[in-house]
């Protein structure tokens, strides 16, 4: 081992022999040679050897190649996500954080806000030897990309939920009757079809409210389960409190299809059902 670890010749045979498992040996090496930088090494068959693939002396990766750095909280979030997603294991954040701090101390990594990619990899894989976690957590570009996509989706869902809650609050205060709901939708470009005492609302993206009572005085309650369902559908159509923030396409009764604001603007029809003449809302979306 000493022959493969430049700078570690000072480690005694007794020190090496006392290491009862690979993780302990790794910790000794990383603590002994904190600045060790990897270079390509060839294993049998001429394959490039990376850390954990056969050369203990190249465990610590250099961050000088432009590799990402991560904060401790980033690593905790990744580790808990990976364990839950791939192992069905709910790791407590404080447990993982504590175990990671221990490994960072071994690596003499003092900056918890800028941990090099390779050191993150070492720390997470060492979780296999932690008494509580007992799981080797892989850290590679593929898993990291999956994590980032998951985070983006989660943040998008949270943002969308917050936006809908604000919309629902507006609707509860301003859309007090079913007639007001229909007027709101039609003014922003949805297709509203009234048949007898009921109506159907269709958005440009195909989202529909199949049926809403039009004239009954107690037909609409935005706080009821059915009312919230209708509001959710209207929100999914892209209709918003401000016309300018609503989905651009609007339904033209004359053309019998949804048109973009630019298409409506360039229409030459003089029919009163033409969206260009019927409403000015499309102008706010140009």
mmCIF file of C-alpha atoms in Angstrom:
data_model
loop_
_atom_site.group_PDB
_atom_site.id
_atom_site.type_symbol
_atom_site.label_atom_id
_atom_site.label_comp_id
_atom_site.label_asym_id
_atom_site.label_seq_id
_atom_site.Cartn_x
_atom_site.Cartn_y
_atom_site.Cartn_z
ATOM 1 C CA UNK A 1 0.000 0.000 0.000
ATOM 2 C CA UNK A 2 2.781 2.427 0.856
ATOM 3 C CA UNK A 3 4.275 1.957 -2.617
ATOM 4 C CA UNK A 4 1.003 3.141 -4.180
ATOM 5 C CA UNK A 5 0.637 6.140 -1.891
ATOM 6 C CA UNK A 6 3.278 8.793 -2.573
ATOM 7 C CA UNK A 7 3.861 10.721 0.638
ATOM 8 C CA UNK A 8 2.645 7.923 2.911
ATOM 9 C CA UNK A 9 5.933 6.118 3.383
ATOM 10 C CA UNK A 10 5.946 7.392 6.970
ATOM 11 C CA UNK A 11 2.974 5.271 7.932
ATOM 12 C CA UNK A 12 4.191 2.379 10.025
ATOM 13 C CA UNK A 13 3.351 -1.233 9.340
ATOM 14 C CA UNK A 14 1.604 -1.326 12.701
ATOM 15 C CA UNK A 15 -0.630 1.609 11.729
ATOM 16 C CA UNK A 16 -1.590 -0.070 8.488
ATOM 17 C CA UNK A 17 -2.083 -3.420 10.144
ATOM 18 C CA UNK A 18 -4.375 -1.969 12.788
ATOM 19 C CA UNK A 19 -6.919 -0.935 10.194
ATOM 20 C CA UNK A 20 -9.591 -3.593 10.411
ATOM 21 C CA UNK A 21 -11.550 -2.518 7.381
ATOM 22 C CA UNK A 22 -11.126 -0.609 4.164
ATOM 23 C CA UNK A 23 -13.015 2.435 5.437
ATOM 24 C CA UNK A 24 -10.527 2.883 8.268
ATOM 25 C CA UNK A 25 -7.578 2.573 5.907
ATOM 26 C CA UNK A 26 -9.160 5.146 3.614
ATOM 27 C CA UNK A 27 -9.629 7.551 6.501
ATOM 28 C CA UNK A 28 -5.954 7.169 7.501
ATOM 29 C CA UNK A 29 -4.776 7.868 3.978
ATOM 30 C CA UNK A 30 -7.028 10.874 3.420
ATOM 31 C CA UNK A 31 -6.055 12.388 6.758
ATOM 32 C CA UNK A 32 -2.383 11.734 6.091
ATOM 33 C CA UNK A 33 -2.338 13.146 2.558
ATOM 34 C CA UNK A 34 -4.964 15.921 2.437
ATOM 35 C CA UNK A 35 -3.629 17.443 -0.788
ATOM 36 C CA UNK A 36 -3.392 14.253 -2.792
ATOM 37 C CA UNK A 37 -4.465 14.926 -6.375
ATOM 38 C CA UNK A 38 -5.502 12.167 -8.764
ATOM 39 C CA UNK A 39 -4.043 11.429 -12.121
ATOM 40 C CA UNK A 40 -5.149 8.833 -14.677
ATOM 41 C CA UNK A 41 -3.995 5.364 -13.751
ATOM 42 C CA UNK A 42 -4.472 2.228 -15.767
ATOM 43 C CA UNK A 43 -5.791 -0.937 -14.249
ATOM 44 C CA UNK A 44 -5.662 -4.298 -15.962
ATOM 45 C CA UNK A 45 -6.970 -4.070 -19.492
ATOM 46 C CA UNK A 46 -5.882 -0.471 -19.906
ATOM 47 C CA UNK A 47 -9.031 1.035 -18.342
ATOM 48 C CA UNK A 48 -8.779 4.383 -16.607
ATOM 49 C CA UNK A 49 -8.926 3.893 -12.855
ATOM 50 C CA UNK A 50 -11.091 6.304 -10.861
ATOM 51 C CA UNK A 51 -11.424 6.599 -7.089
ATOM 52 C CA UNK A 52 -12.818 3.455 -5.439
ATOM 53 C CA UNK A 53 -11.918 1.410 -8.507
ATOM 54 C CA UNK A 54 -8.601 -0.001 -7.395
ATOM 55 C CA UNK A 55 -6.077 2.679 -6.419
ATOM 56 C CA UNK A 56 -6.443 3.821 -2.854
ATOM 57 C CA UNK A 57 -3.841 6.524 -3.373
ATOM 58 C CA UNK A 58 -6.189 8.394 -5.673
ATOM 59 C CA UNK A 59 -9.176 8.680 -3.382
ATOM 60 C CA UNK A 60 -9.193 12.428 -3.168
ATOM 61 C CA UNK A 61 -10.204 14.181 -6.361
ATOM 62 C CA UNK A 62 -8.909 17.599 -7.286
ATOM 63 C CA UNK A 63 -11.388 20.453 -7.595
ATOM 64 C CA UNK A 64 -9.013 22.339 -9.913
ATOM 65 C CA UNK A 65 -10.651 20.780 -12.992
ATOM 66 C CA UNK A 66 -13.707 23.011 -12.656
ATOM 67 C CA UNK A 67 -15.760 20.392 -10.838
ATOM 68 C CA UNK A 68 -18.709 21.601 -8.822
ATOM 69 C CA UNK A 69 -18.497 22.334 -5.144
ATOM 70 C CA UNK A 70 -21.374 21.814 -2.756
ATOM 71 C CA UNK A 71 -22.514 23.069 0.608
ATOM 72 C CA UNK A 72 -23.088 20.656 3.457
ATOM 73 C CA UNK A 73 -26.837 21.327 3.261
ATOM 74 C CA UNK A 74 -26.777 20.461 -0.462
ATOM 75 C CA UNK A 75 -25.144 17.147 0.354
ATOM 76 C CA UNK A 76 -27.628 16.419 3.152
ATOM 77 C CA UNK A 77 -30.543 17.120 0.801
ATOM 78 C CA UNK A 78 -29.044 14.874 -1.888
ATOM 79 C CA UNK A 79 -28.299 12.058 0.561
ATOM 80 C CA UNK A 80 -31.761 11.982 2.109
ATOM 81 C CA UNK A 81 -33.357 12.149 -1.354
ATOM 82 C CA UNK A 82 -31.235 9.284 -2.704
ATOM 83 C CA UNK A 83 -31.934 7.026 0.269
ATOM 84 C CA UNK A 84 -35.668 7.636 0.109
ATOM 85 C CA UNK A 85 -35.889 7.310 -3.679
ATOM 86 C CA UNK A 86 -33.657 4.293 -4.173
ATOM 87 C CA UNK A 87 -33.778 2.442 -0.854
ATOM 88 C CA UNK A 88 -37.103 3.498 0.651
ATOM 89 C CA UNK A 89 -35.029 4.603 3.624
ATOM 90 C CA UNK A 90 -36.020 7.746 5.513
ATOM 91 C CA UNK A 91 -32.755 9.119 6.866
ATOM 92 C CA UNK A 92 -33.057 11.917 9.397
ATOM 93 C CA UNK A 93 -31.286 15.025 8.191
ATOM 94 C CA UNK A 94 -29.562 15.689 11.505
ATOM 95 C CA UNK A 95 -28.205 12.117 11.594
ATOM 96 C CA UNK A 96 -26.773 12.390 8.083
ATOM 97 C CA UNK A 97 -25.447 15.884 8.743
ATOM 98 C CA UNK A 98 -23.583 14.701 11.838
ATOM 99 C CA UNK A 99 -22.092 11.687 10.031
ATOM 100 C CA UNK A 100 -20.978 13.875 7.134
ATOM 101 C CA UNK A 101 -19.310 16.356 9.479
ATOM 102 C CA UNK A 102 -17.304 13.493 10.954
ATOM 103 C CA UNK A 103 -16.077 12.463 7.512
ATOM 104 C CA UNK A 104 -15.292 16.060 6.552
ATOM 105 C CA UNK A 105 -13.140 16.360 9.667
ATOM 106 C CA UNK A 106 -11.232 13.251 8.593
ATOM 107 C CA UNK A 107 -10.666 14.798 5.162
ATOM 108 C CA UNK A 108 -9.630 18.099 6.769
ATOM 109 C CA UNK A 109 -12.364 19.792 4.754
ATOM 110 C CA UNK A 110 -13.058 22.946 6.764
ATOM 111 C CA UNK A 111 -15.261 24.901 4.363
ATOM 112 C CA UNK A 112 -18.765 23.470 4.729
ATOM 113 C CA UNK A 113 -20.037 25.792 2.001
ATOM 114 C CA UNK A 114 -17.602 24.651 -0.709
ATOM 115 C CA UNK A 115 -16.999 20.911 -0.552
ATOM 116 C CA UNK A 116 -15.232 19.498 -3.607
ATOM 117 C CA UNK A 117 -17.081 16.938 -5.729
ATOM 118 C CA UNK A 118 -14.623 14.171 -4.913
ATOM 119 C CA UNK A 119 -14.809 14.759 -1.185
ATOM 120 C CA UNK A 120 -18.596 14.655 -1.332
ATOM 121 C CA UNK A 121 -18.321 11.310 -3.096
ATOM 122 C CA UNK A 122 -15.995 9.932 -0.432
ATOM 123 C CA UNK A 123 -18.152 11.147 2.456
ATOM 124 C CA UNK A 124 -21.387 9.746 1.046
ATOM 125 C CA UNK A 125 -19.897 6.367 0.200
ATOM 126 C CA UNK A 126 -18.442 6.180 3.720
ATOM 127 C CA UNK A 127 -22.006 6.268 5.098
ATOM 128 C CA UNK A 128 -21.956 2.510 4.555
ATOM 129 C CA UNK A 129 -19.830 2.294 7.698
ATOM 130 C CA UNK A 130 -21.966 4.605 9.813
ATOM 131 C CA UNK A 131 -23.727 2.716 12.621
ATOM 132 C CA UNK A 132 -27.087 4.402 11.983
ATOM 133 C CA UNK A 133 -27.148 4.938 8.223
ATOM 134 C CA UNK A 134 -25.418 1.737 7.008
ATOM 135 C CA UNK A 135 -25.885 2.663 3.351
ATOM 136 C CA UNK A 136 -23.297 3.446 0.695
ATOM 137 C CA UNK A 137 -24.732 6.497 -1.062
ATOM 138 C CA UNK A 138 -23.364 6.790 -4.614
ATOM 139 C CA UNK A 139 -22.544 10.240 -5.916
ATOM 140 C CA UNK A 140 -22.085 10.615 -9.647
ATOM 141 C CA UNK A 141 -23.186 12.931 -12.430
ATOM 142 C CA UNK A 142 -26.193 10.797 -13.333
ATOM 143 C CA UNK A 143 -27.590 10.655 -9.815
ATOM 144 C CA UNK A 144 -26.822 14.330 -9.289
ATOM 145 C CA UNK A 145 -28.717 15.241 -12.458
ATOM 146 C CA UNK A 146 -31.715 13.171 -11.319
ATOM 147 C CA UNK A 147 -31.624 14.964 -7.971
ATOM 148 C CA UNK A 148 -31.482 18.399 -9.584
ATOM 149 C CA UNK A 149 -34.418 17.563 -11.843
ATOM 150 C CA UNK A 150 -36.380 16.325 -8.855
ATOM 151 C CA UNK A 151 -35.609 19.520 -6.964
ATOM 152 C CA UNK A 152 -36.684 21.644 -9.918
ATOM 153 C CA UNK A 153 -39.951 19.692 -10.233
ATOM 154 C CA UNK A 154 -40.598 20.011 -6.499
ATOM 155 C CA UNK A 155 -39.912 23.733 -6.514
ATOM 156 C CA UNK A 156 -42.122 24.144 -9.580
ATOM 157 C CA UNK A 157 -44.955 22.282 -7.861
ATOM 158 C CA UNK A 158 -44.579 24.416 -4.750
ATOM 159 C CA UNK A 159 -44.585 27.616 -6.827
ATOM 160 C CA UNK A 160 -47.623 26.425 -8.776
ATOM 161 C CA UNK A 161 -49.495 25.548 -5.594
ATOM 162 C CA UNK A 162 -48.753 28.956 -4.085
ATOM 163 C CA UNK A 163 -49.944 30.654 -7.281
ATOM 164 C CA UNK A 164 -53.168 28.629 -7.291
ATOM 165 C CA UNK A 165 -53.851 29.443 -3.637
ATOM 166 C CA UNK A 166 -53.519 33.150 -4.445
ATOM 167 C CA UNK A 167 -55.868 32.690 -7.410
ATOM 168 C CA UNK A 168 -58.415 30.814 -5.271
ATOM 169 C CA UNK A 169 -58.297 33.594 -2.687
ATOM 170 C CA UNK A 170 -59.018 36.131 -5.431
ATOM 171 C CA UNK A 171 -61.875 33.989 -6.786
ATOM 172 C CA UNK A 172 -63.517 33.546 -3.383
ATOM 173 C CA UNK A 173 -63.612 37.330 -2.976
ATOM 174 C CA UNK A 174 -64.591 38.310 -6.532
ATOM 175 C CA UNK A 175 -66.340 35.430 -8.307
ATOM 176 C CA UNK A 176 -69.436 35.151 -6.176
ATOM 177 C CA UNK A 177 -71.846 33.678 -8.744
ATOM 178 C CA UNK A 178 -71.641 31.227 -11.614
ATOM 179 C CA UNK A 179 -72.403 34.082 -14.030
ATOM 180 C CA UNK A 180 -69.325 35.917 -12.794
ATOM 181 C CA UNK A 181 -67.258 32.777 -13.299
ATOM 182 C CA UNK A 182 -68.455 32.436 -16.905
ATOM 183 C CA UNK A 183 -67.855 36.128 -17.619
ATOM 184 C CA UNK A 184 -64.368 35.872 -16.103
ATOM 185 C CA UNK A 185 -63.484 32.898 -18.310
ATOM 186 C CA UNK A 186 -64.949 34.298 -21.522
ATOM 187 C CA UNK A 187 -63.285 37.688 -21.081
ATOM 188 C CA UNK A 188 -59.878 35.993 -20.868
ATOM 189 C CA UNK A 189 -60.425 33.947 -24.018
ATOM 190 C CA UNK A 190 -61.943 30.637 -22.911
ATOM 191 C CA UNK A 191 -64.733 29.088 -24.909
ATOM 192 C CA UNK A 192 -68.023 29.253 -22.993
ATOM 193 C CA UNK A 193 -71.003 27.274 -24.279
ATOM 194 C CA UNK A 194 -74.384 27.688 -22.578
ATOM 195 C CA UNK A 195 -77.029 25.005 -23.064
ATOM 196 C CA UNK A 196 -80.310 25.521 -21.208
ATOM 197 C CA UNK A 197 -79.333 26.220 -17.597
ATOM 198 C CA UNK A 198 -75.823 24.796 -17.710
ATOM 199 C CA UNK A 199 -72.548 25.805 -19.324
ATOM 200 C CA UNK A 200 -69.299 24.218 -20.444
ATOM 201 C CA UNK A 201 -65.959 26.028 -20.314
ATOM 202 C CA UNK A 202 -63.053 24.964 -22.551
ATOM 203 C CA UNK A 203 -59.514 26.295 -22.459
ATOM 204 C CA UNK A 204 -57.101 26.627 -25.368
ATOM 205 C CA UNK A 205 -55.195 23.588 -24.048
ATOM 206 C CA UNK A 206 -58.227 21.304 -23.987
ATOM 207 C CA UNK A 207 -58.885 21.554 -20.248
ATOM 208 C CA UNK A 208 -62.645 21.588 -19.613
ATOM 209 C CA UNK A 209 -65.228 22.348 -16.993
ATOM 210 C CA UNK A 210 -67.853 19.938 -18.283
ATOM 211 C CA UNK A 211 -70.821 21.467 -16.493
ATOM 212 C CA UNK A 212 -71.547 24.465 -14.337
ATOM 213 C CA UNK A 213 -75.016 25.712 -13.413
ATOM 214 C CA UNK A 214 -75.693 29.166 -14.803
ATOM 215 C CA UNK A 215 -78.840 30.603 -13.275
ATOM 216 C CA UNK A 216 -79.652 28.895 -9.992
ATOM 217 C CA UNK A 217 -78.985 31.363 -7.160
ATOM 218 C CA UNK A 218 -77.243 28.719 -5.061
ATOM 219 C CA UNK A 219 -75.480 26.968 -7.909
ATOM 220 C CA UNK A 220 -72.045 28.387 -7.151
ATOM 221 C CA UNK A 221 -70.004 28.240 -3.992
ATOM 222 C CA UNK A 222 -66.242 28.800 -4.531
ATOM 223 C CA UNK A 223 -65.512 27.257 -1.136
ATOM 224 C CA UNK A 224 -67.308 23.980 -1.862
ATOM 225 C CA UNK A 225 -65.588 20.920 -3.218
ATOM 226 C CA UNK A 226 -67.226 21.381 -6.625
ATOM 227 C CA UNK A 227 -66.377 25.089 -6.613
ATOM 228 C CA UNK A 228 -62.709 24.375 -5.919
ATOM 229 C CA UNK A 229 -62.688 21.788 -8.701
ATOM 230 C CA UNK A 230 -63.992 24.378 -11.174
ATOM 231 C CA UNK A 231 -61.439 26.953 -10.019
ATOM 232 C CA UNK A 232 -58.638 24.389 -10.388
ATOM 233 C CA UNK A 233 -59.733 23.685 -13.971
ATOM 234 C CA UNK A 234 -59.950 27.377 -14.818
ATOM 235 C CA UNK A 235 -56.479 27.858 -13.366
ATOM 236 C CA UNK A 236 -55.166 24.947 -15.465
ATOM 237 C CA UNK A 237 -56.577 26.670 -18.567
ATOM 238 C CA UNK A 238 -54.095 29.441 -17.896
ATOM 239 C CA UNK A 239 -56.709 32.044 -16.910
ATOM 240 C CA UNK A 240 -55.488 34.543 -14.321
ATOM 241 C CA UNK A 241 -56.729 37.570 -12.430
ATOM 242 C CA UNK A 242 -54.888 39.932 -14.783
ATOM 243 C CA UNK A 243 -55.865 39.479 -18.410
ATOM 244 C CA UNK A 244 -52.304 40.154 -19.556
ATOM 245 C CA UNK A 245 -51.069 37.243 -17.427
ATOM 246 C CA UNK A 246 -53.621 34.810 -18.870
ATOM 247 C CA UNK A 247 -52.846 32.308 -21.614
ATOM 248 C CA UNK A 248 -52.485 34.198 -24.939
ATOM 249 C CA UNK A 249 -54.854 32.185 -27.223
ATOM 250 C CA UNK A 250 -58.490 33.291 -27.272
ATOM 251 C CA UNK A 251 -61.541 31.634 -28.764
ATOM 252 C CA UNK A 252 -63.061 33.270 -31.814
ATOM 253 C CA UNK A 253 -66.768 32.515 -32.253
ATOM 254 C CA UNK A 254 -66.629 33.415 -35.943
ATOM 255 C CA UNK A 255 -63.592 31.266 -36.774
ATOM 256 C CA UNK A 256 -64.723 28.632 -34.248
ATOM 257 C CA UNK A 257 -61.192 28.045 -33.002
ATOM 258 C CA UNK A 258 -58.570 29.460 -30.679
ATOM 259 C CA UNK A 259 -56.333 32.119 -32.153
ATOM 260 C CA UNK A 260 -53.172 33.828 -30.972
ATOM 261 C CA UNK A 261 -53.336 37.600 -30.324
ATOM 262 C CA UNK A 262 -51.284 38.156 -33.491
ATOM 263 C CA UNK A 263 -53.715 36.092 -35.567
ATOM 264 C CA UNK A 264 -56.662 37.979 -34.122
ATOM 265 C CA UNK A 265 -54.982 41.301 -34.858
ATOM 266 C CA UNK A 266 -54.385 40.397 -38.505
ATOM 267 C CA UNK A 267 -57.927 39.077 -39.095
ATOM 268 C CA UNK A 268 -59.862 41.072 -41.717
ATOM 269 C CA UNK A 269 -63.352 39.833 -40.829
ATOM 270 C CA UNK A 270 -66.024 42.403 -40.032
ATOM 271 C CA UNK A 271 -68.381 39.919 -38.433
ATOM 272 C CA UNK A 272 -69.471 41.008 -34.965
ATOM 273 C CA UNK A 273 -68.604 37.557 -33.590
ATOM 274 C CA UNK A 274 -64.992 37.991 -34.680
ATOM 275 C CA UNK A 275 -62.774 38.146 -31.587
ATOM 276 C CA UNK A 276 -60.974 41.183 -32.989
ATOM 277 C CA UNK A 277 -64.222 43.202 -32.815
ATOM 278 C CA UNK A 278 -65.924 41.428 -29.940
ATOM 279 C CA UNK A 279 -63.235 42.054 -27.305
ATOM 280 C CA UNK A 280 -60.133 44.091 -26.581
ATOM 281 C CA UNK A 281 -58.604 41.537 -24.231
ATOM 282 C CA UNK A 282 -56.292 40.107 -26.913
ATOM 283 C CA UNK A 283 -54.616 43.540 -27.223
ATOM 284 C CA UNK A 284 -53.383 43.226 -23.646
ATOM 285 C CA UNK A 285 -51.546 40.018 -24.572
ATOM 286 C CA UNK A 286 -49.583 41.321 -27.550
#
